[in-house]
CSV table of C-alpha atoms in Angstrom, one decimal:
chain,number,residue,atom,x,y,z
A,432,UNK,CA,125.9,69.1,89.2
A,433,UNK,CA,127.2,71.1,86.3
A,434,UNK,CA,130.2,73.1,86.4
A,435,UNK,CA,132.1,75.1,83.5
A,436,UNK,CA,135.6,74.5,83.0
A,437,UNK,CA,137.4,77.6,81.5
A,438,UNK,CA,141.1,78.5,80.2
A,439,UNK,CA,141.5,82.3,79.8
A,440,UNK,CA,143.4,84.2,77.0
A,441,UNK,CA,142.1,83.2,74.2
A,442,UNK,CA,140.5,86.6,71.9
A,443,UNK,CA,137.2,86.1,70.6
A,444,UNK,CA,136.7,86.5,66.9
A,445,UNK,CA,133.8,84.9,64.1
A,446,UNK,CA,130.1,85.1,64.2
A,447,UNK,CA,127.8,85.1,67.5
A,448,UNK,CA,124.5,83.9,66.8
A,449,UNK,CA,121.8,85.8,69.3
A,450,UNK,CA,119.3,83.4,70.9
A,451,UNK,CA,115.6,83.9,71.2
A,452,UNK,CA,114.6,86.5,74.5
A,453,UNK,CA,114.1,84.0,77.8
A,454,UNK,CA,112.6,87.4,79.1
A,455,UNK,CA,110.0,87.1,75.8
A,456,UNK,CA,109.3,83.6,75.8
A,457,UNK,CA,108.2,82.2,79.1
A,458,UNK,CA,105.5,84.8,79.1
A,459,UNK,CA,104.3,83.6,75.4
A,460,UNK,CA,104.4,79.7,76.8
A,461,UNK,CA,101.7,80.9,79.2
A,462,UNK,CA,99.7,82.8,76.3
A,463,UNK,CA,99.7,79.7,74.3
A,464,UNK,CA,97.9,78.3,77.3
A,465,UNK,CA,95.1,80.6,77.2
A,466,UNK,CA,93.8,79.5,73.7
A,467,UNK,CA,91.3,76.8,73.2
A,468,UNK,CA,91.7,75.3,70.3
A,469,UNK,CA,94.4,74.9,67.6
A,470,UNK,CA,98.2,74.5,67.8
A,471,UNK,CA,100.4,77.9,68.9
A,472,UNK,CA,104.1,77.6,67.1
A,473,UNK,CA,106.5,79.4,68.4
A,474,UNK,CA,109.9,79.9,66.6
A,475,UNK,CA,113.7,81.4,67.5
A,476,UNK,CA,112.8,79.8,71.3
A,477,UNK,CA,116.0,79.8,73.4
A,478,UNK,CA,116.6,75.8,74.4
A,479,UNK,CA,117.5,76.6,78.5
A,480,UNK,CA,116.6,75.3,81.4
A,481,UNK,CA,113.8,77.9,82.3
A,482,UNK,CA,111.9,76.6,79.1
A,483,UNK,CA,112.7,73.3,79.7
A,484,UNK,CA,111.2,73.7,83.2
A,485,UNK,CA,108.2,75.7,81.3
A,486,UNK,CA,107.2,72.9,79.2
A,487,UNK,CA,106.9,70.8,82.1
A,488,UNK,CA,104.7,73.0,83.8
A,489,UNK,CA,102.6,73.1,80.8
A,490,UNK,CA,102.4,69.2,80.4
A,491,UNK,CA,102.0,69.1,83.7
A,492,UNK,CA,98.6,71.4,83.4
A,493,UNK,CA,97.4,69.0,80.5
A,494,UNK,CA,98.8,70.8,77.3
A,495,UNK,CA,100.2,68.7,74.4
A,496,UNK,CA,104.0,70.4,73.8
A,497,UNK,CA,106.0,69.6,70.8
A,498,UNK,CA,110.0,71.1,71.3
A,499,UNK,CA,112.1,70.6,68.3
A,500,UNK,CA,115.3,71.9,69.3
A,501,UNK,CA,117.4,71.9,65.8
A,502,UNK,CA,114.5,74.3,65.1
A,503,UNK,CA,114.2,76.0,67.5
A,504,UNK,CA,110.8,75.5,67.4
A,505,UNK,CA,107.5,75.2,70.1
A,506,UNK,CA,104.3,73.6,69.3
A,507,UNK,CA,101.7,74.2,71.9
A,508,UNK,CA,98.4,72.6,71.9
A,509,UNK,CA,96.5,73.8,75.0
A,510,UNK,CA,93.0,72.7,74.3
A,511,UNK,CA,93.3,69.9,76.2
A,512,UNK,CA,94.6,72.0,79.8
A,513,UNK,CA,92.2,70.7,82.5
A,514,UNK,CA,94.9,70.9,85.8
A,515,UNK,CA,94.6,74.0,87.4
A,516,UNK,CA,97.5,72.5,89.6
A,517,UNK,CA,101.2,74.3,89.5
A,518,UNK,CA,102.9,71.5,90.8
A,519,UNK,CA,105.7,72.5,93.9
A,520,UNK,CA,108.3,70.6,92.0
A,521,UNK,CA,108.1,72.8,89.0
A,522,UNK,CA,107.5,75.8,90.4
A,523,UNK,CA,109.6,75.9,92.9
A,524,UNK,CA,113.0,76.1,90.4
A,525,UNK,CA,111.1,78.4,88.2
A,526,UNK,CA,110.1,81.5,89.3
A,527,UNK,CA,108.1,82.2,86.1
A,528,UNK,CA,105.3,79.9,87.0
A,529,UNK,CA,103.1,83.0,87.9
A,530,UNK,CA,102.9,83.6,84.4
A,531,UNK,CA,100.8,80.3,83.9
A,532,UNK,CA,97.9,81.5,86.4
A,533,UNK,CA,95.9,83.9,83.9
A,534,UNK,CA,95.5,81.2,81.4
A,535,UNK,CA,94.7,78.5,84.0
A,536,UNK,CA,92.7,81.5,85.9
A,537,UNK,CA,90.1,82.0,82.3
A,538,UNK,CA,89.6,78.5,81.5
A,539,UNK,CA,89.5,76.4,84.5
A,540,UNK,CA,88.2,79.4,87.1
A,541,UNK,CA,91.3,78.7,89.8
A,542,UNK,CA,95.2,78.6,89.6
A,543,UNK,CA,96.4,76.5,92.6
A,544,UNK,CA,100.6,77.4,93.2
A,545,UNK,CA,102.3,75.4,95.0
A,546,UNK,CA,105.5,75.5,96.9
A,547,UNK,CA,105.1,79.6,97.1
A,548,UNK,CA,103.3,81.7,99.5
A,549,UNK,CA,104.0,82.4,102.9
A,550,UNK,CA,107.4,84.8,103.5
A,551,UNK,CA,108.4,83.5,100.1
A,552,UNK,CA,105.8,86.0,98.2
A,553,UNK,CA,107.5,89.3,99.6
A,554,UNK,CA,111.1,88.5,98.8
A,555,UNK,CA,109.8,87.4,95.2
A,556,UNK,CA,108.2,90.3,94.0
A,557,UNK,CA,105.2,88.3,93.5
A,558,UNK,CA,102.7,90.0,95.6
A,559,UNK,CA,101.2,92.4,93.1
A,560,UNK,CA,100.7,89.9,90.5
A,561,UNK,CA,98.1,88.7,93.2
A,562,UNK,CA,96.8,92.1,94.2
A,563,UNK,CA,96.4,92.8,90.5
A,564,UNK,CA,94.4,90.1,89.9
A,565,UNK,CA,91.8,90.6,93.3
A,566,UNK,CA,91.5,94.1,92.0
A,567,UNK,CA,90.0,92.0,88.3
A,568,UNK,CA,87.8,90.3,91.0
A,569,UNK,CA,89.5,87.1,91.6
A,570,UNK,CA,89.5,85.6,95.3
A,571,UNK,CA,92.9,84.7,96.4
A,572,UNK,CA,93.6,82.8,99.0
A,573,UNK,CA,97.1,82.5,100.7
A,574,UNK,CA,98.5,79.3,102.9
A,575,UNK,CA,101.6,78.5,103.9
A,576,UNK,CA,102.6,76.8,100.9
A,577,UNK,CA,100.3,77.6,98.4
A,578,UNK,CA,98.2,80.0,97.0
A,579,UNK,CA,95.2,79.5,95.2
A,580,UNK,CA,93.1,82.3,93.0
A,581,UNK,CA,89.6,81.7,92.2
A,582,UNK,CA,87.5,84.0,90.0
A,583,UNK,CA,84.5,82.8,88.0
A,584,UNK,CA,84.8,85.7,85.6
A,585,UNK,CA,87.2,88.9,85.7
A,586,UNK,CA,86.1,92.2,85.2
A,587,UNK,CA,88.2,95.0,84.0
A,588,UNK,CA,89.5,97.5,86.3
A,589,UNK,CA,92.1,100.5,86.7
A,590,UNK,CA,95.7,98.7,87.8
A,591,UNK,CA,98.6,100.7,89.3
A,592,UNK,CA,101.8,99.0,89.5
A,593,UNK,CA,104.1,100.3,91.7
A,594,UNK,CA,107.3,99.1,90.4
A,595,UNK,CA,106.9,98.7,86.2
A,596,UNK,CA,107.6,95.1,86.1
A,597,UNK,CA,107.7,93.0,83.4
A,598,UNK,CA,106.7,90.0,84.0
A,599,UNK,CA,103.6,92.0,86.6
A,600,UNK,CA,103.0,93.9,83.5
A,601,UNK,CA,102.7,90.5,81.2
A,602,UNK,CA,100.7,88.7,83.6
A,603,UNK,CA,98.2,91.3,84.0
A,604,UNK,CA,97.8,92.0,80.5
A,605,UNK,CA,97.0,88.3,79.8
A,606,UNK,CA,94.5,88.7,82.9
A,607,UNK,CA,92.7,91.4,81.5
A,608,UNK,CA,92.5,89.8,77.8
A,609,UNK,CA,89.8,88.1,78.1
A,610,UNK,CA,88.4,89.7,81.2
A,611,UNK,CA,84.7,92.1,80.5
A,612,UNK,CA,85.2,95.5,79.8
A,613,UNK,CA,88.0,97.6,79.9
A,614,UNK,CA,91.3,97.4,82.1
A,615,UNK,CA,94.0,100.1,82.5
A,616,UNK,CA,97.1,99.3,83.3
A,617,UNK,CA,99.4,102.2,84.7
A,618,UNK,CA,103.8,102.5,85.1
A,619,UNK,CA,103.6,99.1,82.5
A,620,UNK,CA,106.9,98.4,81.9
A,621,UNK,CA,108.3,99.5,78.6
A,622,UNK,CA,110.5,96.6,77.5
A,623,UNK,CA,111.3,95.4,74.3
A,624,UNK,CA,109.9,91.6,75.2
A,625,UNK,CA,106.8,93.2,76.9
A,626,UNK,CA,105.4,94.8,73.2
A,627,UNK,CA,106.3,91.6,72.0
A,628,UNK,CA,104.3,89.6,73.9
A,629,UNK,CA,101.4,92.2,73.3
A,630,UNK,CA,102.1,91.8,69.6
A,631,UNK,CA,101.6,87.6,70.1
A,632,UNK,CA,98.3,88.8,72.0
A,633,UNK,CA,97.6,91.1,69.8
A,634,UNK,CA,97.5,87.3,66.6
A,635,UNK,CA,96.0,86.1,69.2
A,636,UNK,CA,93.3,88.4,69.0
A,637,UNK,CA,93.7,90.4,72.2
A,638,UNK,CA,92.4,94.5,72.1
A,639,UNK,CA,96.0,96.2,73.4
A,640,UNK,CA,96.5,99.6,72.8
A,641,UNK,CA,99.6,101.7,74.6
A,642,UNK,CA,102.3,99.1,74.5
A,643,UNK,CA,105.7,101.1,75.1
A,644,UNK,CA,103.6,104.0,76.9
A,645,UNK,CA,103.3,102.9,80.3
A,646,UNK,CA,99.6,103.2,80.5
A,647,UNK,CA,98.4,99.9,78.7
A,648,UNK,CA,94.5,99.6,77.7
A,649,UNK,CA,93.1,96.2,77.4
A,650,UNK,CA,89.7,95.9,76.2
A,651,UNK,CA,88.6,92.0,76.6
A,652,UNK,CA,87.6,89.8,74.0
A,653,UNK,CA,85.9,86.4,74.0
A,654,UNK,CA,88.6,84.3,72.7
A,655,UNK,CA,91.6,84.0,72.1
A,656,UNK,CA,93.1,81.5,69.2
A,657,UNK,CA,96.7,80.3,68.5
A,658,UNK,CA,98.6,81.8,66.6
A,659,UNK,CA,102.6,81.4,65.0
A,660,UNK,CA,105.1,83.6,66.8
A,661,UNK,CA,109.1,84.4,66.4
A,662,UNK,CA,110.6,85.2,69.8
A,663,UNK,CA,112.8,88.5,69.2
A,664,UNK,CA,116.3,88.2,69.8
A,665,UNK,CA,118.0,88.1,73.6
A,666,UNK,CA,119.5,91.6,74.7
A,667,UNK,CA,120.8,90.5,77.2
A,668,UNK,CA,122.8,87.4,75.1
A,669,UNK,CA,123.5,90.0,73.3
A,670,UNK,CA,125.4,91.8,75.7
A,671,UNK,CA,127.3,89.2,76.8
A,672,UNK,CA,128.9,88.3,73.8
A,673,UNK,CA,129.7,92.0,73.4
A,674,UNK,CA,131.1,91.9,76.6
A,675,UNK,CA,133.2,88.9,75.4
A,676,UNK,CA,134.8,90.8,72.5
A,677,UNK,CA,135.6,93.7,74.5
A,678,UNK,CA,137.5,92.1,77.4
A,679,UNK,CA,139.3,89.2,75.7
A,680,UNK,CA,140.1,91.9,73.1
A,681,UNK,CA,138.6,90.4,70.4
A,682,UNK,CA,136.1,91.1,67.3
A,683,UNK,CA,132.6,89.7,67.1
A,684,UNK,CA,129.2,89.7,64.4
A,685,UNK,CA,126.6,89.9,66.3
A,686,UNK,CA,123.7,88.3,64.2
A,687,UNK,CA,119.8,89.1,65.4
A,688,UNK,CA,117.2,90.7,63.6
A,689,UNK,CA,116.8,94.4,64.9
A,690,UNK,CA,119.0,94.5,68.0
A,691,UNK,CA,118.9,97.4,70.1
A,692,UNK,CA,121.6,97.3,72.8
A,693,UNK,CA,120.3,100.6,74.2
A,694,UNK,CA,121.9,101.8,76.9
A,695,UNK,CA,124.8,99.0,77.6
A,696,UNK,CA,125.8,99.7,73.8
A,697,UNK,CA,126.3,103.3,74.6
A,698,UNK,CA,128.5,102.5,78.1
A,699,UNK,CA,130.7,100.2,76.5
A,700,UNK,CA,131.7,102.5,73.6
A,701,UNK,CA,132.2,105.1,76.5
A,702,UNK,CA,134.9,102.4,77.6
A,703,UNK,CA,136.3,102.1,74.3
A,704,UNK,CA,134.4,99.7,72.5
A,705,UNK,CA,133.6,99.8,69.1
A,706,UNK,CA,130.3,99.5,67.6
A,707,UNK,CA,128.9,99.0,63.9
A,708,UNK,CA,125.5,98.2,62.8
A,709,UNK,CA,125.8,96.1,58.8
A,710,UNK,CA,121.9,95.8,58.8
A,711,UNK,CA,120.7,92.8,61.1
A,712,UNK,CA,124.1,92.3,62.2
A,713,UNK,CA,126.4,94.0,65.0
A,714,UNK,CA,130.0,94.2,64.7
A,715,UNK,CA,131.7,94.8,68.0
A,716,UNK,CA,135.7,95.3,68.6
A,717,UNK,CA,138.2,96.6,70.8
A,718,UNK,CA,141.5,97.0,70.4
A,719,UNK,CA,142.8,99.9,73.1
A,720,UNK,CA,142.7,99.4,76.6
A,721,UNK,CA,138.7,99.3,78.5
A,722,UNK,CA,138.1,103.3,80.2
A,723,UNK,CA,136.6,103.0,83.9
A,724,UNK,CA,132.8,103.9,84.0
A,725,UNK,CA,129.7,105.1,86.0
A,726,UNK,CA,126.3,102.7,86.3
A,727,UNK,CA,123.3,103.2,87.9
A,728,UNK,CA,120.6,100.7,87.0
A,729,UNK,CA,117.2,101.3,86.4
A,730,UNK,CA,114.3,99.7,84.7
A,731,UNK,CA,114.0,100.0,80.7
A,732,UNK,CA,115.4,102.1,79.4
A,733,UNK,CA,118.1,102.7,81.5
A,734,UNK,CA,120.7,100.1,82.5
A,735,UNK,CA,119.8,96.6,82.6
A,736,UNK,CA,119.9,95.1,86.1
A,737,UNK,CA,120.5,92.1,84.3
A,738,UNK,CA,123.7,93.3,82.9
A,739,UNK,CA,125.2,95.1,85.7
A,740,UNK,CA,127.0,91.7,86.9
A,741,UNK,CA,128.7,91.5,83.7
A,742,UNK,CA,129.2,95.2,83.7
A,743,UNK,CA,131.2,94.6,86.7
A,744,UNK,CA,133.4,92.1,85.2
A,745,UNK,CA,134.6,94.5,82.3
A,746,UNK,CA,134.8,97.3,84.8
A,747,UNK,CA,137.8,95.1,87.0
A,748,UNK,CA,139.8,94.8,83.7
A,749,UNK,CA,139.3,98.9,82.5
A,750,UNK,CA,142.0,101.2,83.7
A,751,UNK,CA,140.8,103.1,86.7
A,752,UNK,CA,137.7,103.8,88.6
A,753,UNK,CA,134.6,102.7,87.9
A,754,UNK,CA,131.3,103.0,90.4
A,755,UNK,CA,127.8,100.8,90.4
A,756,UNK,CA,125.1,101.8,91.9
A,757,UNK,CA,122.6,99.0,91.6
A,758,UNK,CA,119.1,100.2,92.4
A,759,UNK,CA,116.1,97.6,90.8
A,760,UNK,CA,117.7,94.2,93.1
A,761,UNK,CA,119.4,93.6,96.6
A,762,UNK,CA,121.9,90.7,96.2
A,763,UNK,CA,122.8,91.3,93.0
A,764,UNK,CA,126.7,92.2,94.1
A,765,UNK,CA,127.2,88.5,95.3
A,766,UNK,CA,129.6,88.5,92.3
A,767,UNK,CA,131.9,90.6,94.1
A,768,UNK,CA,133.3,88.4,96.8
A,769,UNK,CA,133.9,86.1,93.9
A,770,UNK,CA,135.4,88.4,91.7
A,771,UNK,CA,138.1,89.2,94.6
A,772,UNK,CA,139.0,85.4,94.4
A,773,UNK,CA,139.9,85.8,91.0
A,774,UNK,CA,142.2,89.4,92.2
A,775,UNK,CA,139.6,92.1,91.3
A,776,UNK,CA,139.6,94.5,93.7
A,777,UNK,CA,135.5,95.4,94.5
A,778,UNK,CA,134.2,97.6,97.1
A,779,UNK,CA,130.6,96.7,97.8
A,780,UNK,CA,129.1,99.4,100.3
A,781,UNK,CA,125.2,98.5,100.5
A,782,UNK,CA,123.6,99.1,96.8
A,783,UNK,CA,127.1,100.4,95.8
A,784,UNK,CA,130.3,99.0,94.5
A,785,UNK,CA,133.4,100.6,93.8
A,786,UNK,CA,135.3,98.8,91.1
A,787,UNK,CA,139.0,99.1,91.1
A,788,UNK,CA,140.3,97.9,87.3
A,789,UNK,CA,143.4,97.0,86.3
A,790,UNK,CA,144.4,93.7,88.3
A,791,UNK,CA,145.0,90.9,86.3
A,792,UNK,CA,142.4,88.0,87.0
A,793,UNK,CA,143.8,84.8,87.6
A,794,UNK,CA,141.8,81.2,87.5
A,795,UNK,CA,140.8,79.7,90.3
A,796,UNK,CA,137.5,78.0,91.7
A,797,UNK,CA,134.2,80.2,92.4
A,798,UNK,CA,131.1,79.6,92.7
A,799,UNK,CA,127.6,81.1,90.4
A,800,UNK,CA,125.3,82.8,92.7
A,801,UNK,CA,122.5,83.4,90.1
A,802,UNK,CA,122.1,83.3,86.6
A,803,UNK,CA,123.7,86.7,86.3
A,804,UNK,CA,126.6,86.5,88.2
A,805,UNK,CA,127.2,83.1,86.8
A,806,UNK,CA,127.7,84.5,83.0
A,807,UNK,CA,129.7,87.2,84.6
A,808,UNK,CA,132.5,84.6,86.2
A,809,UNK,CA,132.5,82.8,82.6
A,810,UNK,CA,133.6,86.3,81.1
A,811,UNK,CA,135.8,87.1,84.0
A,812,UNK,CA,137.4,83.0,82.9
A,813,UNK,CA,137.9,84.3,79.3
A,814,UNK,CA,140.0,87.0,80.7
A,815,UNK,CA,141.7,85.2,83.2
A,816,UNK,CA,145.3,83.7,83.3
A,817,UNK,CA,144.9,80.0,84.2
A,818,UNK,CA,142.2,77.9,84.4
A,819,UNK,CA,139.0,78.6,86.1
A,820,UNK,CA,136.3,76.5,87.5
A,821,UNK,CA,132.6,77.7,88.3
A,822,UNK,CA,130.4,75.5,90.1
A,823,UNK,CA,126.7,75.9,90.0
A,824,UNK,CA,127.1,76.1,86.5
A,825,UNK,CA,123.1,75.2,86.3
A,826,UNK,CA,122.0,78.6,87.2
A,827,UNK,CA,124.3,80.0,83.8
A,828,UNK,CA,122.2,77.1,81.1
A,829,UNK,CA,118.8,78.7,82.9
A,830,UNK,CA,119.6,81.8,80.7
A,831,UNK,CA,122.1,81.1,78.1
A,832,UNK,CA,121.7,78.0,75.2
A,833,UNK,CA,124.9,76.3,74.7
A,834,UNK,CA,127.0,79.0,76.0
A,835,UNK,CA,129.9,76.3,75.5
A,836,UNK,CA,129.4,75.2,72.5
A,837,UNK,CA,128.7,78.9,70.8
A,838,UNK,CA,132.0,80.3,72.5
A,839,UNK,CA,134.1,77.6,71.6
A,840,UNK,CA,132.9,78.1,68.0
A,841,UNK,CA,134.4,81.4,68.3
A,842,UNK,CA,138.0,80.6,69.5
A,843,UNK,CA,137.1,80.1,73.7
A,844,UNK,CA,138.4,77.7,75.6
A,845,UNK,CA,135.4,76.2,77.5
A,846,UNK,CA,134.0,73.1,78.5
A,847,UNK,CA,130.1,72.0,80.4
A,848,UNK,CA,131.3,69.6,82.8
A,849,UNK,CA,128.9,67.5,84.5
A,850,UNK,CA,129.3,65.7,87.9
A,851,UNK,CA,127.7,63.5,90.4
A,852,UNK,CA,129.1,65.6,93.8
């Protein structure tokens, strides 16, 4: 069990260096999968859990992986992938195993997932992946505990996604690759990491045209070869640690090639945060006291879902009012109720919370719900008077790489505990 051990007060102040987009790479890990031949290397590649527990699922579908972690560095060598088993183990703790059925789908003709299906596939989102995937002319067959998709050859069609997913629109482009003919792909989602997993494709030799449109055009190919790849840098890493500056009152260099806060950069200058791009790098301050603010999320480009848990956390140190209206996830205002432990004073009515700032946070114990809420209790910590413990500390390293080590490197006072209760 890990937990994270954290002594507020401290400002933050040196260089943050941005890891490599979890959001980007899991979906590349499966493209890797769908080539032959040859050895894919791919670079900048975040070392967390959810890659950790990709590799497995890769080995365990007969790939040859190579993870050199000072280099932060892949090797995938997939021509060897004869298991068209996702094993319940695996699969079960990572949600991103869906994105390993296109590649298992083209070489082996079935993708057999287990420890999904059932009530699980509503509640996950997953469904449309699956629908997507019949409409290419696959034959999917769903148990209690598993769900295995057959298709003997896919054939492009017109897909309409009803929510503009990422990882939907990922999976289905990789689908449609190397499927016959032509598929369209409408309401794709526009992220960042989605054109650049069609610019990987793309090496890889993949016919994508409309990335960043939301109408995506896939003619298919033959083959696909490997390729070498550099995962762009993690927004939302990015966003933490400018989140960190902000409320510990601190000043922070942000260094990533080409990063684009978007939307989050402009609502935490709104609150008084200051922002200045030096080329690749991003210099965040503040200094003043945080202004209250107004979110709703929505998918790219709007507000980060993804963020609004951390959101939350500056919002209960600003001065005033702020109000959240969270509209992509239900259950993403667990942080709340652990918040209030801490003295925040949060309102949660249904997909709204009301956010009164200006109660000073004080250390106690509380518990990560998710990945999100978990980075948002260590940035509560840095703020907080005391110490503060957070338990389910796992779901935090699924996201972030070292999140100790890099804040203590920048004046923090945190510590990765791990224990056997």
């Amino acid at each position: 069990m890990v937990r994270y051990r954290v002594r507020g007060g401290n400002a933050l102040r040196g260089t943050a260096f941005i890891q490599g987009a979890k959001n980007a790479v899991l979906p590349m890990i499966g493209a890797a999968l769908l080539a032959p031949k040859g050895r894919t290397v791919l670079r900048n590649v975040p070392i967390i859990e959810d890659v950790c527990r990709a590799i497995e699922l890769a080995e365990a579908v007969g790939a040859y992986v190579e993870l050199h972690e000072s280099e932060r560095t892949l090797v995938i060598d997939a021509s060897r992938v004869s298991s068209p088993v996702l094993p319940a183990e695996i699969a079960r703790r990572f949600r991103g195993s869906v994105l390993f059925t296109p590649a298992l789908l083209h070489r082996l003709g079935e993708a057999i997932v287990e420890g999904v299906g059932g009530c699980n596939l509503g509640s996950r989102n997953l469904d449309f992946h699956y629908l997507g995937y019949k409409r290419l002319g696959a034959i999917v067959d769903e148990g209690e505990t598993v769900i295995h998709v057959k298709a003997s050859g896919l054939t492009g069609a017109t897909l309409y996604l009803d929510t503009p997913s990422h990882t939907g629109t990922e999976n289905l482009i990789m689908a449609a690759a190397l499927a016959k003919g032509t598929t369209v792909i409408e309401n794709a989602a526009l992220e960042p990491e989605v054109l650049d997993v069609i610019d990987m494709l793309t090496k890889m030799g993949a016919r994508i045209s409309g990335g960043g449109t939301g109408f995506i055009t896939v003619e298919g190919v033959d083959e696909l070869h490997a390729v070498e790849h550099t995962v762009m840098p993690d927004r939302l890493d990015a966003g933490v640690f400018a989140m960190a500056a902000a409320i510990t009152g601190g000043e922070l260099s942000l260094v990533g090639t080409g990063l684009d806060l978007g939307v989050v950069r402009y609502k935490l200058e709104q609150m008084g945060v200051e922002f200045q791009s030096q080329g690749a790098v991003l210099h965040v301050r503040c200094e003043g006291p945080l202004r209250p603010i107004n979110i709703i999320t929505d998918t790219y480009p709007g507000f980060a879902t993804d963020l609004q848990s951390p959101m939350m956390t500056v919002a209960a140190l600003a001065d005033g009012t702020s109000y959240i209206h969270e509209r992509i996830f239900d259950g993403r205002f667990a942080l709340a109720g652990e918040l209030n432990k801490m003295g925040a004073n949060v309102e949660v009515d249904g997909s709204r919370a009301i956010v009164r700032g200006c109660t000073p946070l004080t250390g106690t114990e509380v518990t990560a719900h998710d990945l999100r809420s978990g980075i948002a209790l260590v940035l509560a910590a840095l703020a907080a008077e005391g110490e503060t413990v957070i338990d389910s500390g796992y779901l935090i390293d699924r996201g972030h790489a070292h999140l100790a080590a890099r804040m203590r490197a920048l004046g923090a006072d945190i510590t990765r505990e791990i224990s056997e209760h």
